[in-house]
Amino acid sequence: MGQGFVSRGFRGRRRPDAEVADRIPPGQYLTRDFPVLSAGPTPRTALDRWDFVVRGDVEAPRRWTWDEFRALPSETVTKDIHCVTKWSKIDTVWEGVSVDTLLDGLETSADYLIAHCDGGYTTNLPLEDVTGGKAWVVFGYDGDALEPEHGGPARLLVPHLYFWKSAKWVRGLELVGEDSPGFWESLGYNNYGDPWLEQRYAGD
Amino acid sequence: METTDADRHLDGNAAGGMLAEVFRFEATTVIVTCAGCGAAGPMAELLLYGHGMGQILRCAGCDTAVVRVARVRDRHWLDLRGARSLQIGGGQ
C-alpha cells in the first residue's frame, strides 16, 4: 500500500515537468515564483492622473483616461512568459485590452512602435508583433489588480518575446516608420528577442 | 591645395594615448553631471539599481539613468547619454 502511494506521488510530481518541457525555450529554467526586475524606482501614478496614448504616425492621437481604458473590451489570456535572465513561468493569467483594440481602424504607415513608460523606460517592437492577437495592455494578474512591482496599473504583455519587451508601467505607444532601439536594446540586448531562437544579445 | 574631409580627421587609434589617460581612474570619485537636471556630484552618490540585465545608476534628484552598464558575454556595454559630462582626475 505504502509503495503504491509513493509511486503515485512520485509520478504526480514528475509528470508536470515532463509535460511542460517542450514549453521551456532553450537555456531557460522553470520557476513557480514571479521574480521582480526593475531598472529604477517603482512609479506610483495615481489612477486619476493616468492616461494611455497612441501617437506618432497617426492621423490623430488617441487618448484614454483610466476609466475610459477600463471601459474598453478586455479579455483574460493564459500565457507562458520567458525572461532573458533565464526564468520561464508557465500558465500566467492576465486580464487586459488587446493592442488590436487600441489600434482598431487606425490608419498608419508605421512598421514599428516604441512603448513609453513611467520612469522613462522604452522598448521597441515591430508593429506586426503586437497585432493579430499577440499583445495586450494588461491591468490584471492572476485574478487581482496588477501590483506596481509587476508593472501596475498597466503593463504591456508580448509573451512570444523575452519579457523585457513586456514593458512595465506602460503609458503609450508611439507608431514610427523607422525602428529605434529602446532601453535594453541599446545596451547590448537583442533588438527582437525571440526566446525560442535564444536571441538574448545583439548579434544573436 | 584643396583639403577634403578625409584630410581633416585621423583614425580613432590616433586618440589612443589621450583616451588611455582619460579612461584610467577610480570611477566612483568621478564628478558626473546629470543630463536630466544638471546636478553634479561623485558617481558614488548616484543610486544603483542592480538588475539582472545590467546595472543602472540613477540621479538621486531626478531619477535620470545617468550611467548604464550591461555585461554582454565577454564585453561591457556602457551608455552615458544620461551624463552631460564627467570630471576626471584633479586629485578627487
Short mmCIF file of C-alpha atoms in Angstrom, two decimals:
data_model
loop_
_atom_site.label_atom_id
_atom_site.label_comp_id
_atom_site.label_asym_id
_atom_site.label_seq_id
_atom_site.Cartn_x
_atom_site.Cartn_y
_atom_site.Cartn_z
CA MET A 1 0.00 0.00 0.00
CA GLY A 2 2.71 2.41 1.03
CA GLN A 3 4.72 1.63 -2.06
CA GLY A 4 1.76 2.31 -4.30
CA PHE A 5 1.14 5.63 -2.63
CA VAL A 6 4.77 6.72 -3.02
CA SER A 7 4.77 5.63 -6.62
CA ARG A 8 1.69 7.69 -7.44
CA GLY A 9 3.11 10.70 -5.67
CA PHE A 10 6.40 10.38 -7.50
CA ARG A 11 4.68 10.30 -10.85
CA GLY A 12 2.45 13.11 -9.76
CA ARG A 13 5.43 15.38 -9.24
CA ARG A 14 7.37 14.36 -12.29
CA ARG A 15 4.66 14.36 -14.88
CA PRO A 16 4.01 18.12 -14.96
CA ASP A 17 7.68 18.93 -15.61
CA ALA A 18 7.85 16.38 -18.39
CA GLU A 19 4.66 17.71 -19.90
CA VAL A 20 5.87 21.30 -19.96
CA ALA A 21 9.42 20.58 -21.07
CA ASP A 22 8.55 21.47 -24.65
CA ARG A 23 7.18 24.82 -23.46
CA ILE A 24 10.52 25.93 -22.00
CA PRO A 25 12.79 27.64 -24.56
CA PRO A 26 16.49 26.75 -24.78
CA GLY A 27 18.61 27.96 -21.87
CA GLN A 28 15.60 28.70 -19.65
CA TYR A 29 14.52 27.14 -16.35
CA LEU A 30 11.01 26.83 -14.95
CA THR A 31 10.12 28.92 -11.91
CA ARG A 32 6.98 29.00 -9.80
CA ASP A 33 7.85 32.41 -8.35
CA PHE A 34 7.38 35.72 -10.09
CA PRO A 35 10.78 37.46 -9.83
CA VAL A 36 10.75 41.26 -9.82
CA LEU A 37 13.29 43.01 -12.06
CA SER A 38 13.22 46.78 -12.08
CA ALA A 39 15.76 49.17 -13.54
CA GLY A 40 14.53 52.04 -11.39
CA PRO A 41 12.15 53.10 -8.67
CA THR A 42 8.60 51.82 -8.88
CA PRO A 43 6.39 54.61 -10.22
CA ARG A 44 3.08 55.04 -8.43
CA THR A 45 0.95 57.13 -10.77
CA ALA A 46 -2.46 57.89 -9.30
CA LEU A 47 -5.23 56.47 -11.48
CA ASP A 48 -6.90 59.88 -11.82
CA ARG A 49 -3.67 61.15 -13.40
CA TRP A 50 -3.02 58.06 -15.52
CA ASP A 51 -3.73 58.07 -19.23
CA PHE A 52 -2.78 55.97 -22.21
CA VAL A 53 -1.87 57.46 -25.57
CA VAL A 54 -1.40 56.10 -29.08
CA ARG A 55 0.54 58.67 -31.08
CA GLY A 56 3.24 59.14 -33.70
CA ASP A 57 2.44 58.22 -37.28
CA VAL A 58 -1.34 58.51 -36.84
CA GLU A 59 -3.86 60.99 -38.18
CA ALA A 60 -4.90 62.00 -34.67
CA PRO A 61 -3.54 60.70 -31.37
CA ARG A 62 -5.83 58.54 -29.27
CA ARG A 63 -6.02 59.03 -25.54
CA TRP A 64 -7.84 57.19 -22.82
CA THR A 65 -8.22 58.07 -19.16
CA TRP A 66 -8.07 55.16 -16.72
CA ASP A 67 -11.86 54.93 -16.61
CA GLU A 68 -12.12 55.09 -20.39
CA PHE A 69 -9.40 52.49 -20.75
CA ARG A 70 -11.11 50.15 -18.31
CA ALA A 71 -14.36 50.52 -20.24
CA LEU A 72 -12.71 49.09 -23.38
CA PRO A 73 -13.41 45.44 -24.19
CA SER A 74 -10.95 43.30 -22.25
CA GLU A 75 -10.04 39.65 -22.25
CA THR A 76 -8.37 37.10 -20.00
CA VAL A 77 -5.43 35.27 -21.51
CA THR A 78 -3.21 32.48 -20.18
CA LYS A 79 0.37 32.70 -21.44
CA ASP A 80 3.87 31.38 -20.78
CA ILE A 81 6.45 34.10 -20.16
CA HIS A 82 10.23 34.00 -20.59
CA CYS A 83 12.73 36.42 -19.02
CA VAL A 84 16.14 36.89 -20.63
CA THR A 85 17.67 36.32 -17.16
CA LYS A 86 16.63 32.71 -17.83
CA TRP A 87 13.48 32.10 -15.82
CA SER A 88 10.30 30.99 -17.50
CA LYS A 89 6.88 30.88 -15.91
CA ILE A 90 4.03 28.94 -17.43
CA ASP A 91 0.28 29.43 -17.45
CA THR A 92 0.32 33.00 -16.19
CA VAL A 93 -3.16 34.53 -16.28
CA TRP A 94 -3.60 38.15 -17.33
CA GLU A 95 -6.52 40.47 -17.94
CA GLY A 96 -6.22 43.38 -20.32
CA VAL A 97 -7.04 45.10 -23.56
CA SER A 98 -5.73 43.69 -26.81
CA VAL A 99 -3.43 46.05 -28.69
CA ASP A 100 -5.66 45.24 -31.68
CA THR A 101 -8.46 47.05 -29.85
CA LEU A 102 -6.28 50.08 -29.19
CA LEU A 103 -5.21 50.32 -32.83
CA ASP A 104 -8.56 49.31 -34.33
CA GLY A 105 -9.34 51.27 -37.50
CA LEU A 106 -6.18 53.34 -37.23
CA GLU A 107 -4.58 54.45 -40.49
CA THR A 108 -0.80 54.33 -40.30
CA SER A 109 2.17 53.65 -42.50
CA ALA A 110 4.32 52.80 -39.45
CA ASP A 111 6.07 49.44 -39.29
CA TYR A 112 7.35 49.78 -35.71
CA LEU A 113 6.33 51.13 -32.36
CA ILE A 114 8.04 52.35 -29.25
CA ALA A 115 6.37 51.68 -25.93
CA HIS A 116 6.84 54.58 -23.49
CA CYS A 117 6.59 54.07 -19.76
CA ASP A 118 6.55 55.96 -16.49
CA GLY A 119 10.16 56.23 -15.34
CA GLY A 120 11.47 56.75 -18.88
CA TYR A 121 11.71 53.09 -19.90
CA THR A 122 11.23 52.33 -23.58
CA THR A 123 11.17 49.23 -25.73
CA ASN A 124 10.81 48.86 -29.49
CA LEU A 125 8.73 46.34 -31.37
CA PRO A 126 7.66 45.62 -34.95
CA LEU A 127 4.01 46.55 -35.35
CA GLU A 128 3.25 43.06 -36.65
CA ASP A 129 4.42 41.62 -33.31
CA VAL A 130 1.77 43.46 -31.33
CA THR A 131 -1.16 42.97 -33.72
CA GLY A 132 -3.14 39.88 -34.66
CA GLY A 133 -3.82 38.79 -31.07
CA LYS A 134 -0.17 38.79 -29.98
CA ALA A 135 -0.05 41.63 -27.41
CA TRP A 136 -2.12 43.24 -24.68
CA VAL A 137 -2.02 46.14 -22.26
CA VAL A 138 -2.81 44.26 -19.07
CA PHE A 139 -4.12 45.58 -15.76
CA GLY A 140 -4.90 42.30 -14.01
CA TYR A 141 -2.76 39.37 -12.97
CA ASP A 142 -3.98 36.08 -11.53
CA GLY A 143 -7.41 37.49 -10.76
CA ASP A 144 -6.21 40.63 -8.96
CA ALA A 145 -5.20 44.14 -9.95
CA LEU A 146 -1.66 44.17 -11.33
CA GLU A 147 0.67 45.18 -8.48
CA PRO A 148 3.01 48.15 -9.01
CA GLU A 149 6.07 45.91 -8.58
CA HIS A 150 4.90 43.90 -11.58
CA GLY A 151 4.09 46.96 -13.68
CA GLY A 152 0.69 48.09 -12.39
CA PRO A 153 -1.51 49.84 -13.02
CA ALA A 154 -0.83 48.56 -16.54
CA ARG A 155 1.96 46.91 -18.47
CA LEU A 156 2.49 45.66 -21.96
CA LEU A 157 2.27 41.88 -22.46
CA VAL A 158 4.05 40.46 -25.51
CA PRO A 159 4.53 36.87 -24.36
CA HIS A 160 6.14 35.48 -27.51
CA LEU A 161 9.20 37.69 -26.96
CA TYR A 162 11.58 37.95 -23.98
CA PHE A 163 9.81 39.64 -21.10
CA TRP A 164 11.76 42.93 -21.20
CA LYS A 165 9.57 43.70 -24.22
CA SER A 166 6.52 43.45 -21.93
CA ALA A 167 7.20 46.92 -20.59
CA LYS A 168 6.03 47.73 -17.06
CA TRP A 169 4.13 50.94 -16.29
CA VAL A 170 3.36 51.49 -19.95
CA ARG A 171 1.66 54.79 -20.77
CA GLY A 172 1.72 54.97 -24.53
CA LEU A 173 2.59 53.52 -27.89
CA GLU A 174 4.39 55.65 -30.45
CA LEU A 175 4.00 54.40 -34.01
CA VAL A 176 7.13 55.06 -36.05
CA GLY A 177 8.35 54.44 -39.58
CA GLU A 178 11.88 53.57 -38.54
CA ASP A 179 12.94 51.20 -35.81
CA SER A 180 14.81 52.70 -32.87
CA PRO A 181 16.37 50.64 -30.06
CA GLY A 182 14.89 51.02 -26.57
CA PHE A 183 16.33 50.95 -23.06
CA TRP A 184 17.89 47.47 -23.13
CA GLU A 185 18.07 47.12 -26.90
CA SER A 186 20.59 49.98 -26.92
CA LEU A 187 22.69 48.35 -24.21
CA GLY A 188 23.70 45.13 -25.89
CA TYR A 189 20.44 43.20 -25.80
CA ASN A 190 18.87 41.79 -28.92
CA ASN A 191 16.69 44.10 -30.94
CA TYR A 192 13.95 41.47 -31.39
CA GLY A 193 14.28 38.95 -28.54
CA ASP A 194 12.75 35.67 -29.68
CA PRO A 195 13.24 33.24 -26.76
CA TRP A 196 12.86 30.19 -28.99
CA LEU A 197 15.81 31.38 -31.09
CA GLU A 198 17.63 32.42 -27.88
CA GLN A 199 18.05 35.97 -29.17
CA ARG A 200 19.36 37.37 -25.90
CA TYR A 201 22.09 39.73 -27.05
CA ALA A 202 22.99 41.89 -30.01
CA GLY A 203 24.15 39.65 -32.82
CA ASP A 204 22.32 36.51 -31.62
CA MET B 1 45.74 72.65 -52.42
CA GLU B 2 42.18 71.67 -51.74
CA THR B 3 41.54 69.82 -48.47
CA THR B 4 38.91 67.14 -48.16
CA ASP B 5 37.05 65.76 -45.13
CA ALA B 6 39.44 62.82 -45.15
CA ASP B 7 42.34 65.22 -44.59
CA ARG B 8 40.72 66.74 -41.54
CA HIS B 9 40.45 63.65 -39.33
CA LEU B 10 42.57 60.74 -38.22
CA ASP B 11 41.77 57.14 -37.38
CA GLY B 12 40.48 56.80 -33.80
CA ASN B 13 43.62 54.86 -32.94
CA ALA B 14 45.45 58.17 -33.00
CA ALA B 15 43.46 59.13 -29.91
CA GLY B 16 44.72 56.05 -28.06
CA GLY B 17 47.24 57.93 -25.92
CA MET B 18 44.76 60.57 -24.86
CA LEU B 19 41.99 58.04 -24.22
CA ALA B 20 44.33 55.94 -22.10
CA GLU B 21 44.92 59.00 -19.92
CA VAL B 22 41.20 59.71 -19.65
CA PHE B 23 39.90 56.19 -19.00
CA ARG B 24 42.24 55.41 -16.13
CA PHE B 25 40.57 56.42 -12.95
CA GLU B 26 38.67 55.35 -9.87
CA ALA B 27 35.20 55.75 -11.34
CA THR B 28 33.30 56.22 -8.08
CA THR B 29 35.12 59.52 -7.43
CA VAL B 30 34.48 60.96 -10.87
CA ILE B 31 32.22 64.03 -10.77
CA VAL B 32 29.28 63.36 -13.04
CA THR B 33 26.79 65.94 -14.22
CA CYS B 34 23.26 64.63 -14.76
CA ALA B 35 21.90 65.36 -18.24
CA GLY B 36 18.40 65.45 -16.80
CA CYS B 37 18.64 68.11 -14.09
CA GLY B 38 22.23 69.35 -14.20
CA ALA B 39 23.09 68.20 -10.68
CA ALA B 40 26.77 67.34 -10.26
CA GLY B 41 28.39 65.02 -7.73
CA PRO B 42 30.59 61.99 -7.29
CA MET B 43 29.44 58.90 -9.16
CA ALA B 44 29.33 57.12 -5.82
CA GLU B 45 26.36 59.28 -4.86
CA LEU B 46 24.22 58.02 -7.72
CA LEU B 47 21.62 55.40 -6.83
CA LEU B 48 22.38 51.90 -8.09
CA TYR B 49 19.55 49.72 -9.31
CA GLY B 50 21.16 46.31 -9.65
CA HIS B 51 19.16 44.48 -12.25
CA GLY B 52 19.54 41.01 -13.69
CA MET B 53 20.10 42.56 -17.10
CA GLY B 54 22.51 45.31 -16.12
CA GLN B 55 23.46 47.99 -13.61
CA ILE B 56 21.62 51.29 -13.71
CA LEU B 57 22.99 54.31 -11.84
CA ARG B 58 20.35 56.99 -11.40
CA CYS B 59 20.44 60.61 -10.29
CA ALA B 60 19.25 60.89 -6.72
CA GLY B 61 17.46 64.10 -7.56
CA CYS B 62 15.56 63.38 -10.78
CA ASP B 63 15.87 59.58 -11.37
CA THR B 64 17.58 60.04 -14.75
CA ALA B 65 19.53 56.92 -15.72
CA VAL B 66 22.95 58.60 -15.75
CA VAL B 67 25.15 55.54 -16.24
CA ARG B 68 24.01 52.22 -17.66
CA VAL B 69 26.25 49.17 -17.86
CA ALA B 70 25.42 45.68 -19.08
CA ARG B 71 27.70 42.71 -19.27
CA VAL B 72 27.01 41.04 -22.57
CA ARG B 73 29.01 37.85 -22.80
CA ASP B 74 32.66 38.94 -22.56
CA ARG B 75 32.03 42.66 -23.07
CA HIS B 76 30.67 45.53 -21.06
CA TRP B 77 28.28 47.89 -22.80
CA LEU B 78 28.41 51.38 -21.31
CA ASP B 79 25.83 54.06 -22.05
CA LEU B 80 26.50 57.56 -20.72
CA ARG B 81 23.79 59.50 -22.52
CA GLY B 82 22.36 60.47 -19.13
CA ALA B 83 25.65 62.14 -18.19
CA ARG B 84 26.29 65.63 -19.51
CA SER B 85 29.94 65.45 -18.52
CA LEU B 86 32.47 63.60 -16.40
CA GLN B 87 35.17 65.40 -14.41
CA ILE B 88 38.10 63.03 -14.16
CA GLY B 89 41.28 63.44 -12.15
CA GLY B 90 42.23 66.64 -10.39
CA GLY B 91 43.00 64.91 -7.11
CA GLN B 92 39.49 63.74 -6.33
#
